[in-house]
Short mmCIF file of C-alpha atoms and ligand atoms in Angstrom, two decimals:
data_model
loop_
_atom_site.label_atom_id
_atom_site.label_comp_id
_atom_site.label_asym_id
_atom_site.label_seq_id
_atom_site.Cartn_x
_atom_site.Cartn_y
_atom_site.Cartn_z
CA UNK A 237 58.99 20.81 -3.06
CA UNK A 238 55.64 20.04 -4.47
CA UNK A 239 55.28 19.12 -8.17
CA UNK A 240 53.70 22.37 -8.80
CA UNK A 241 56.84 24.01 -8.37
CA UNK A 242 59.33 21.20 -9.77
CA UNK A 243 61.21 24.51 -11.67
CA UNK A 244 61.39 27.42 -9.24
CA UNK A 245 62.99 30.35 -10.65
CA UNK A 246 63.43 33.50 -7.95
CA UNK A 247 64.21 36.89 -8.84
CA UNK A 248 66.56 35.37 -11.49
CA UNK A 249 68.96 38.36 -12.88
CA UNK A 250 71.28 38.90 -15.97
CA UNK A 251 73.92 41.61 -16.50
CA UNK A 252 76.23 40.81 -19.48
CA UNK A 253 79.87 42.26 -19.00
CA UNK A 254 79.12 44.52 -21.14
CA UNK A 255 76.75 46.30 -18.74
CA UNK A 256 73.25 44.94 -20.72
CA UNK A 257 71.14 43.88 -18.21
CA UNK A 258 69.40 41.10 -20.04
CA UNK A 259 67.11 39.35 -17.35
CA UNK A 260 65.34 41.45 -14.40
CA UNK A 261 64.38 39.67 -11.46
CA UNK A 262 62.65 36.88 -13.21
CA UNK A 263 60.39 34.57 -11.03
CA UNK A 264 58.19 31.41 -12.34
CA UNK A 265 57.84 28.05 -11.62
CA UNK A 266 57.25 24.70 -13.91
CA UNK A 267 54.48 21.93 -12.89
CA UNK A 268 56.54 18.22 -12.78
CA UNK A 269 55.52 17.05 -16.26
CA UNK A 270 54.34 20.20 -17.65
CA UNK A 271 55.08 21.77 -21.52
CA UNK A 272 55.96 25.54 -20.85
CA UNK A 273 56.78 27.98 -23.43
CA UNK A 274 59.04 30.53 -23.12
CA UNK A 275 57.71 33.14 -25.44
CA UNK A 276 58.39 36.89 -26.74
CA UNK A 277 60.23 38.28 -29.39
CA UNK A 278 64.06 38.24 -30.43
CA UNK A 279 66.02 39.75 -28.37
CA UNK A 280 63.49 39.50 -24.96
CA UNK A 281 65.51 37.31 -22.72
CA UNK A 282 64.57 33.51 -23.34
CA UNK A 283 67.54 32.36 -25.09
CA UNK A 284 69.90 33.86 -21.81
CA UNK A 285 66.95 32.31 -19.51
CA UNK A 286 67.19 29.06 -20.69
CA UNK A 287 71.20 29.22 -20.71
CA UNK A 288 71.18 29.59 -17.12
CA UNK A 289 68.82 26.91 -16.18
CA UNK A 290 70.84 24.81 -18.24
CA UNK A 291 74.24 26.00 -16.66
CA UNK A 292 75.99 27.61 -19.87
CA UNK A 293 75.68 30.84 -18.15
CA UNK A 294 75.70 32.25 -15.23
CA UNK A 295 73.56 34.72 -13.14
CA UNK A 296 74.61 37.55 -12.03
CA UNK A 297 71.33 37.24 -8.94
CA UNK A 298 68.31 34.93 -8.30
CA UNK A 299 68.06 31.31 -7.96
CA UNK A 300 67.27 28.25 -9.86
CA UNK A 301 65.77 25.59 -7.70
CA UNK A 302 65.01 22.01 -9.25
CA UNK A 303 63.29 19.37 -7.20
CA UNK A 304 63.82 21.30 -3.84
CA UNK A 305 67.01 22.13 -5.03
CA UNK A 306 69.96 25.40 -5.85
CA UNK A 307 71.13 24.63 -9.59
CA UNK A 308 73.76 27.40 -9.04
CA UNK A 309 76.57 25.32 -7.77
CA UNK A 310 75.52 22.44 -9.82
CA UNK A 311 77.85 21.59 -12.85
CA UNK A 312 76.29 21.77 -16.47
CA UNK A 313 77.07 18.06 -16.87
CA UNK A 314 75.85 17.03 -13.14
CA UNK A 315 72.21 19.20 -13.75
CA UNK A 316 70.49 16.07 -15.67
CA UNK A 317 69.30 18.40 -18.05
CA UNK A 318 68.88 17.83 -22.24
CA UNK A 319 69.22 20.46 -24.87
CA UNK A 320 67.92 20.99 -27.61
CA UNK A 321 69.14 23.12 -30.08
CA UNK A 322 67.78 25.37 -33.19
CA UNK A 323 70.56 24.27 -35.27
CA UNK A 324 70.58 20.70 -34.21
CA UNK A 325 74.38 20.02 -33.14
CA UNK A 326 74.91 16.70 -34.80
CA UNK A 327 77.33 14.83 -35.11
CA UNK A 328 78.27 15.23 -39.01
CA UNK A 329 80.74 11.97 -39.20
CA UNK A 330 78.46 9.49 -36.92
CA UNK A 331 75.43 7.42 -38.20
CA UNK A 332 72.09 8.52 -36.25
CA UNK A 333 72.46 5.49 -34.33
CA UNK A 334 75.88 6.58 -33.24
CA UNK A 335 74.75 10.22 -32.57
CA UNK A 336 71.65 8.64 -30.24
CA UNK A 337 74.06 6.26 -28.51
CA UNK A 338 77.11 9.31 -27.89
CA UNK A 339 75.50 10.78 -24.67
CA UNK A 340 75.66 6.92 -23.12
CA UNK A 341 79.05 6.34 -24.48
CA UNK A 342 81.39 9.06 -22.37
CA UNK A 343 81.13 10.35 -18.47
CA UNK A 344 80.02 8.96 -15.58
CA UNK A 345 76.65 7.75 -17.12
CA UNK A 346 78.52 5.67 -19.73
CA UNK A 347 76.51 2.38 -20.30
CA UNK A 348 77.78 -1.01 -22.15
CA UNK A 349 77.43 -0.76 -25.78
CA UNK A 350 74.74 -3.39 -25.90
CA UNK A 351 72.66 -1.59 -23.28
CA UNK A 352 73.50 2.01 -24.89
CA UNK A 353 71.92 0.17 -28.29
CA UNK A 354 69.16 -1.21 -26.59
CA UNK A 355 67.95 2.61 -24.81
CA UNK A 356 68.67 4.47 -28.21
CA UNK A 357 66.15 2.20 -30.02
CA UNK A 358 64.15 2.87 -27.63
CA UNK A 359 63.84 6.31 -28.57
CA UNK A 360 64.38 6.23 -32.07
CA UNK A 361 61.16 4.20 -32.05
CA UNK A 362 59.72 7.19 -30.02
CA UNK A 363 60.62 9.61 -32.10
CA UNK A 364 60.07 7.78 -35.54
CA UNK A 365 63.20 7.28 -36.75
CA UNK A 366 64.08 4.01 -36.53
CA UNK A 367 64.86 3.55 -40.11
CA UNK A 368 66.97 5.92 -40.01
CA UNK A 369 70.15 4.41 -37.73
CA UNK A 370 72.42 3.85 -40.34
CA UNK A 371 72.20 6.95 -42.29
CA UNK A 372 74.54 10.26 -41.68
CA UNK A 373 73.22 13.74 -40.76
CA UNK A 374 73.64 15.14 -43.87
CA UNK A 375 71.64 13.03 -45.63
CA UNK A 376 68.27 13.94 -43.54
CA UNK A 377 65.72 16.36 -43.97
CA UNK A 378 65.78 18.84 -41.21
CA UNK A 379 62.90 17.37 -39.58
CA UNK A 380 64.68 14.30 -39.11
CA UNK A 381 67.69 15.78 -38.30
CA UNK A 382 65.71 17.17 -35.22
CA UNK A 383 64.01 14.30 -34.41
CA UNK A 384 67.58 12.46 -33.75
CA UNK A 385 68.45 15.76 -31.31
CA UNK A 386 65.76 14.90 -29.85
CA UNK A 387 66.32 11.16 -29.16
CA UNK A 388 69.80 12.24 -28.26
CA UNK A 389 68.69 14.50 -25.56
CA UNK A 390 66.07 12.13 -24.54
CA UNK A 391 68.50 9.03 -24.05
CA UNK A 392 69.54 10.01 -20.86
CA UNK A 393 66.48 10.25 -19.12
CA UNK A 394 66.83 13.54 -18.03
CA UNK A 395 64.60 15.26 -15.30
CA UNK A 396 64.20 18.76 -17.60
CA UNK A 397 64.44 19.30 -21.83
CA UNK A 398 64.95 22.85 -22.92
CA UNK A 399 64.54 23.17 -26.79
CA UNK A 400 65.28 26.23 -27.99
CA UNK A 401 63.77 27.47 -30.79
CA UNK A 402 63.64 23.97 -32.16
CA UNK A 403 61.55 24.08 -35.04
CA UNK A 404 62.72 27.75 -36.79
CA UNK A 405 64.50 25.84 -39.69
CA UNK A 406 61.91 23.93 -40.92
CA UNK A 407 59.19 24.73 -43.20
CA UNK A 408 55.52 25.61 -41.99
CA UNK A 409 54.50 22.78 -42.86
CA UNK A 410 56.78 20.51 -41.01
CA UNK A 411 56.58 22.57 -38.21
CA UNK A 412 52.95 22.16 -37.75
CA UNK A 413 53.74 18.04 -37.57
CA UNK A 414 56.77 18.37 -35.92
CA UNK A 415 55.26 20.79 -32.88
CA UNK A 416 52.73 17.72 -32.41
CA UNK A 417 54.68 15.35 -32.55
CA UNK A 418 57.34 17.08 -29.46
CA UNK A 419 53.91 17.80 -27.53
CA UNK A 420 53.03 13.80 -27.51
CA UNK A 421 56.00 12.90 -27.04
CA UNK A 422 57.07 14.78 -23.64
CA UNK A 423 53.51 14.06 -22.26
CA UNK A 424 54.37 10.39 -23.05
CA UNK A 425 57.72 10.16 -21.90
CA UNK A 426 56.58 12.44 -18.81
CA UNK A 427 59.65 14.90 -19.04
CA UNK A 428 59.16 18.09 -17.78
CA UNK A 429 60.00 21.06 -20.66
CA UNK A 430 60.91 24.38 -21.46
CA UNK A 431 60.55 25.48 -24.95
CA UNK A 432 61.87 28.39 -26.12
CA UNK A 433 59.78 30.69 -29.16
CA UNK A 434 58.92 33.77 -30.65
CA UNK A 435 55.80 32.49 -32.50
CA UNK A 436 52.43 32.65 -30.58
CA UNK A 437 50.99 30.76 -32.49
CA UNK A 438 52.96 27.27 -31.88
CA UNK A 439 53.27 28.41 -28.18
CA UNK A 440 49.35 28.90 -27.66
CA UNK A 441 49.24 25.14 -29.85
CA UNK A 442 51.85 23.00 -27.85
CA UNK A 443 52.39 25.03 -24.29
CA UNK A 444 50.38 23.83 -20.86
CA UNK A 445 51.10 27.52 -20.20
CA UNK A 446 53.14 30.46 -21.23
CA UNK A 447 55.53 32.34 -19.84
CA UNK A 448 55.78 35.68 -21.64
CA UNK A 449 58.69 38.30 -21.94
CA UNK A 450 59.51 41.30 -23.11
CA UNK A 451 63.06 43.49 -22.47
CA UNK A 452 64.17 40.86 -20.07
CA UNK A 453 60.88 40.71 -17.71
CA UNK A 454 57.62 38.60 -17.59
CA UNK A 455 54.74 40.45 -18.87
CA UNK A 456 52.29 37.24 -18.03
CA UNK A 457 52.37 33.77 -17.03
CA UNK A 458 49.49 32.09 -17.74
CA UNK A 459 47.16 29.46 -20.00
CA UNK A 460 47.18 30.69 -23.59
CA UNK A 461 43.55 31.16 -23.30
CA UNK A 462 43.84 33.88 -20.59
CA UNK A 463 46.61 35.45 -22.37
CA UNK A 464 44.14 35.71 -25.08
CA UNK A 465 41.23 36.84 -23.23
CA UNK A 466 42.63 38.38 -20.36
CA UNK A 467 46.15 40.35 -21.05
CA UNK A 468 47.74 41.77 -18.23
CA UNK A 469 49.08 44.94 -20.03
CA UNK A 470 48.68 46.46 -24.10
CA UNK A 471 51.98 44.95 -24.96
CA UNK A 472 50.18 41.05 -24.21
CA UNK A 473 46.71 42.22 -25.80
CA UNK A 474 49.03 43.22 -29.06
CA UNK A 475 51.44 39.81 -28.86
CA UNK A 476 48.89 37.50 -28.56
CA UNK A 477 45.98 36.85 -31.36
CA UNK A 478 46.48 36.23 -34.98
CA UNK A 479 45.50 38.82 -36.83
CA UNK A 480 46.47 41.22 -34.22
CA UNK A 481 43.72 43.24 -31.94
CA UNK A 482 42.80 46.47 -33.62
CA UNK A 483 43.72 49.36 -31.46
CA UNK A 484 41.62 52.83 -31.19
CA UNK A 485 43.01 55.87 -30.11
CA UNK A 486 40.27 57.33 -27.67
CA UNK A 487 39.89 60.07 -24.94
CA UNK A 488 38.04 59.67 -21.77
CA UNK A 489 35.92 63.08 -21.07
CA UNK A 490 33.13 63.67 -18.53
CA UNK A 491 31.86 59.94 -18.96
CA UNK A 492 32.44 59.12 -22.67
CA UNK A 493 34.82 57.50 -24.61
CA UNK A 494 35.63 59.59 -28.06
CA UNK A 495 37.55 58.36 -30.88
CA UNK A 496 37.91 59.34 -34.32
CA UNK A 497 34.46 59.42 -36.05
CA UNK A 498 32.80 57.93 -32.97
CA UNK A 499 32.11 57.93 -29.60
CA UNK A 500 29.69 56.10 -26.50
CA UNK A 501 29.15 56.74 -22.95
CA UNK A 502 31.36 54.61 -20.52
CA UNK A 503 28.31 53.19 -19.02
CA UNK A 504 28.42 51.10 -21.97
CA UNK A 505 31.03 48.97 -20.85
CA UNK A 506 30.77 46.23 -18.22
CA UNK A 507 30.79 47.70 -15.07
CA UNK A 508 32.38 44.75 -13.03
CA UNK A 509 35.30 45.27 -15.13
CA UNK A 510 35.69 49.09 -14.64
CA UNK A 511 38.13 50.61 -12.40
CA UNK A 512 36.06 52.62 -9.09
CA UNK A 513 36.84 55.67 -11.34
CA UNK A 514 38.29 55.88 -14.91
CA UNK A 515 39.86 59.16 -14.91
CA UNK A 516 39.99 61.57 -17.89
CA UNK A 517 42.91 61.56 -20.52
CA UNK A 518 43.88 59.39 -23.47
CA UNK A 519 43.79 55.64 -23.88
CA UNK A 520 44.08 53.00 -26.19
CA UNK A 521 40.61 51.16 -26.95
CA UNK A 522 41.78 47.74 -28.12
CA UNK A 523 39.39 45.19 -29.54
CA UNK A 524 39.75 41.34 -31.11
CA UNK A 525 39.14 41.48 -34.82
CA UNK A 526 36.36 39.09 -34.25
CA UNK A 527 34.75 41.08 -31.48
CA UNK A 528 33.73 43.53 -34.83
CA UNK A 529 30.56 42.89 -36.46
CA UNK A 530 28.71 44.37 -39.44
CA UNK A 531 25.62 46.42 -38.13
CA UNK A 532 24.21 48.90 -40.11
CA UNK A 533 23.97 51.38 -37.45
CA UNK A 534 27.24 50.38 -36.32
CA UNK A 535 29.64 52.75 -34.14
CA UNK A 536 32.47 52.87 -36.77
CA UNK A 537 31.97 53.69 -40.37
CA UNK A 538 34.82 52.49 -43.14
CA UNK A 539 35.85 51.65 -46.02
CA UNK A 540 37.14 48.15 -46.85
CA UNK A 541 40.86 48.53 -48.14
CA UNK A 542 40.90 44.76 -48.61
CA UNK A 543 39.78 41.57 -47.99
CA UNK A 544 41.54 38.25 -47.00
CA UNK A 545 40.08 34.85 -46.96
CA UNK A 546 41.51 32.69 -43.82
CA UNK A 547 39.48 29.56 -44.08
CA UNK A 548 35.91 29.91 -42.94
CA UNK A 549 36.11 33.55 -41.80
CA UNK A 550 37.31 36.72 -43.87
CA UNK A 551 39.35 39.54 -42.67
CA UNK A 552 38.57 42.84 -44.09
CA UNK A 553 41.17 45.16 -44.01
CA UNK A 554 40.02 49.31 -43.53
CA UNK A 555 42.19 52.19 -42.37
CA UNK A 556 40.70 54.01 -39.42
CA UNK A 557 42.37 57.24 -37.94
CA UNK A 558 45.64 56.19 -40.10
CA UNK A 559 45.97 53.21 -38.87
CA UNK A 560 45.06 49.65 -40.50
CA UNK A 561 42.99 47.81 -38.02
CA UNK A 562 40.87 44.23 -39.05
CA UNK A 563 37.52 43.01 -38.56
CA UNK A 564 36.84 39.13 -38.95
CA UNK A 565 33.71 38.37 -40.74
CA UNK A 566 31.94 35.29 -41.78
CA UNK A 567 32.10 33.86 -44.72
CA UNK A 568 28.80 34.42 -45.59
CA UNK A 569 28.17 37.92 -45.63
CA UNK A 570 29.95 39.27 -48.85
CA UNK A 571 31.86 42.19 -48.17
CA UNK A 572 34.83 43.40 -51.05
CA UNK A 573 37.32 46.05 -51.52
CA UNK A 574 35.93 49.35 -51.81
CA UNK A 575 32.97 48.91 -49.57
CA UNK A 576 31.47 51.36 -47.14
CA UNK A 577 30.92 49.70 -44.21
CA UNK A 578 29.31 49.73 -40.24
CA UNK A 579 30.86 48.02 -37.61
CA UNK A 580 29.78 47.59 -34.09
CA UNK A 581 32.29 46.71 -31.36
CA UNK A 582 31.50 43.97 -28.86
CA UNK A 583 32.29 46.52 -25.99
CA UNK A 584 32.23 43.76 -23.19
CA UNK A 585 35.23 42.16 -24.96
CA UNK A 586 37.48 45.50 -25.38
CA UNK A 587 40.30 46.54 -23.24
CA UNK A 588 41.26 49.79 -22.21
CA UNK A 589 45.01 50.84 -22.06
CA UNK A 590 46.50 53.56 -20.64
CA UNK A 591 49.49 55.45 -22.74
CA UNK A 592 51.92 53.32 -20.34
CA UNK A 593 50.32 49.82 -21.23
CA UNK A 594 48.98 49.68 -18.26
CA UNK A 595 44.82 48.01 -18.67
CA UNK A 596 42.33 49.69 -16.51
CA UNK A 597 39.48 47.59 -18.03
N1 ATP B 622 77.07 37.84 -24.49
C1 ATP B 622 76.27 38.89 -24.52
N2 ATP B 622 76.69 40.12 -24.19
C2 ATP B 622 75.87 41.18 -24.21
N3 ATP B 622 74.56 41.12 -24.53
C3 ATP B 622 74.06 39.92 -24.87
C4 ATP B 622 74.87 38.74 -24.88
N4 ATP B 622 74.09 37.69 -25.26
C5 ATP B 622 72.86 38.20 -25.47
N5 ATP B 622 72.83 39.53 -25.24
C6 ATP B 622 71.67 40.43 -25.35
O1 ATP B 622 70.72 40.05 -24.37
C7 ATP B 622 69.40 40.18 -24.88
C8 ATP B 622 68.65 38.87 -24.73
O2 ATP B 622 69.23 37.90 -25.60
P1 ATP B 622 68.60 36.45 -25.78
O3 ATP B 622 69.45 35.70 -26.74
O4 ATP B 622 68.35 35.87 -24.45
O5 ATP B 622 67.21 36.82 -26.45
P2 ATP B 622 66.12 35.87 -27.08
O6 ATP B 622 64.82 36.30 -26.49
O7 ATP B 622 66.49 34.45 -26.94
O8 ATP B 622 66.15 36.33 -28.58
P3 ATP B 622 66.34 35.46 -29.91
O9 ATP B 622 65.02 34.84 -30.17
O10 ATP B 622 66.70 36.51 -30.93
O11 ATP B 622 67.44 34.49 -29.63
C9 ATP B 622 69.54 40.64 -26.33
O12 ATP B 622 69.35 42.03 -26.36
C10 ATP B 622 70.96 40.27 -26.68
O13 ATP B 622 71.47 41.18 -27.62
#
């Protein structure tokens, strides 16, 4: 075992009784001390992932090997693994000190009461809550409430925390804190972690890398900024990126690329990142809203539907070929509703799709 592979998941499989096969040969591995997101949308796979790591499930092929090694006759409760849950799981009759100090009070890790104390301050320092020991769950905000899961998962010094979802009950606001506050936290207590989400956005912001699903297999595992820049397939290029890449409808014919209204000869893309040949038939063009620029000769002519201000940048909003695709604009150049505008496309930044996702540039 090295401590690039301190997580090694092989050809891990899920079939539910129920016949659903949930998880299809999935294979990654977690750096010792890294932040990885699990990421996709509901109903991709992460939550039954993470379950099996942990031990609440289990597979039905595959391995999970941590620190050289085989989870899969390891005991839930002899993995060294913490959880952390969406809903938080507290407690309801215990004070948050009592809560902190419950994993050291039962099994075979059960410490004396003054040591217990002493390692639960610890971390209720850690995660800011320290005022907080005598109070009861219910009286917290649901950021605190999360922060003592969190202690309570930390207090046993586990070698891997899963969270799940942790931060989908509090507002956007809190989240934003909250996400940086579980980043510097891990990196300063060293603990290796899986965290579970469907939102790109606080996965790109918190994860060393993600690991991305959809229907139960891993479309790409990689920094945030390659997902971004460098999707393996349409469905990444359309997950990733807020607002979402603009797609074209195009066909490929003797050489040129045609699309509604417009149209350019192939040897206007970079040719290091064509395929030998790019065959004839229909594609998707897809392009980063920001890779559009006003140009009065552009290659696309519109008109703005509307116009959104995000900070220092706008997005106009125009319908091409029936679909509602986005340019990002700066600030400065005043474009409104109702506009007719040119665009030019920043070709060396586009992707290509085939109809099967597949990118052949
Ligand atoms: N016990 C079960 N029996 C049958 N199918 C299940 C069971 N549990 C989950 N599934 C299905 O397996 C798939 C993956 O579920 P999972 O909870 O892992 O997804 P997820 O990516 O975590 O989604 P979410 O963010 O909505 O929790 C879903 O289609 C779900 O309906």
């Amino acid at each position: 075992m090295s401590n690039d592979n301190f997580i090694e998941v092989k050809q891990l499989e899920k079939t539910y009784e129920n016949g659903y096969q949930a998880i299809k040969s999935v294979s990654f591995s977690v750096k010792k001390g890294d932040l990885v997101c699990l990421l996709g949308p509901s109903g991709c796979g992460k939550t039954t992932t993470l379950n099996m790591i942990a031990g609440l499930l289990n597979p039905t092929g595959g391995d999970i090997i941590v620190n050289g090694k085989s989870m899969l006759d390891v005991e839930p409760k002899d993995r060294n693994i913490g959880y952390v849950f969406q809903n938080y799981a507290l407690y309801p009759h215990m004070t948050v000190l009592q809560n902190v100090m419950f994993p050291m009070t039962v099994g075979k890790n059960k410490k004396s009461k003054a040591e217990a104390q002493k390692i639960a301050e610890h971390f209720m320092e850690l995660t800011h809550i320290e005022d907080l020991a005598d109070q009861k769950p219910g009286k917290l905000s649901g950021g605190q409430q999360q922060r003592v899961a969190i202690a309570r998962a930390l207090v046993q010094e586990p070698q891997i925390l899963l969270m799940d979802e942790p931060l989908s009950n509090l507002d956007a606001r809190l989240r934003l804190k909250i996400r940086e506050e579980i980043r510097s936290l891990v990196k300063e207590v060293g603990i290796t972690t899986l965290f579970v989400t469907h939102d790109q956005e606080e996965a790109l912001s918190i994860g060393d890398k993600i690991i991305l699903f959809h229907e139960g297999v891993i479309q790409q595992d990689d920094s945030g900024q390659e997902l971004y820049l460098n999707p393996n397939n349409q469905f990444v290029a359309n997950f990733i990126g807020n607002p979402v890449i603009d797609n074209f409808k195009v066909r490929v014919e003797d050489n040129n690329i045609i699309g509604a209204g417009f149209s350019f000869s192939v040897s206007e893309l970079t040719p290091s990142r064509l395929p030998e040949s790019l065959e004839d038939g229909e594609y998707t063009l897809a392009i980063r809203p920001e890779n559009l620029s006003l140009d009065e000769d552009g290659l696309l002519n519109c008109v703005v539907d509307d116009v959104e201000l995000i900070g220092r940048e706008r997005v106009v909003k125009f319908t091409h070929d029936n679909l509602q695709e986005r340019a990002l604009i700066d600030l400065e150049q005043d474009v409104n509703s109702g506009d007719k505008i040119s665009l030019n496309m920043n070709l060396n930044r586009a992707f290509l799709f085939k109809d099967n996702g597949e990118r052949v540039y």
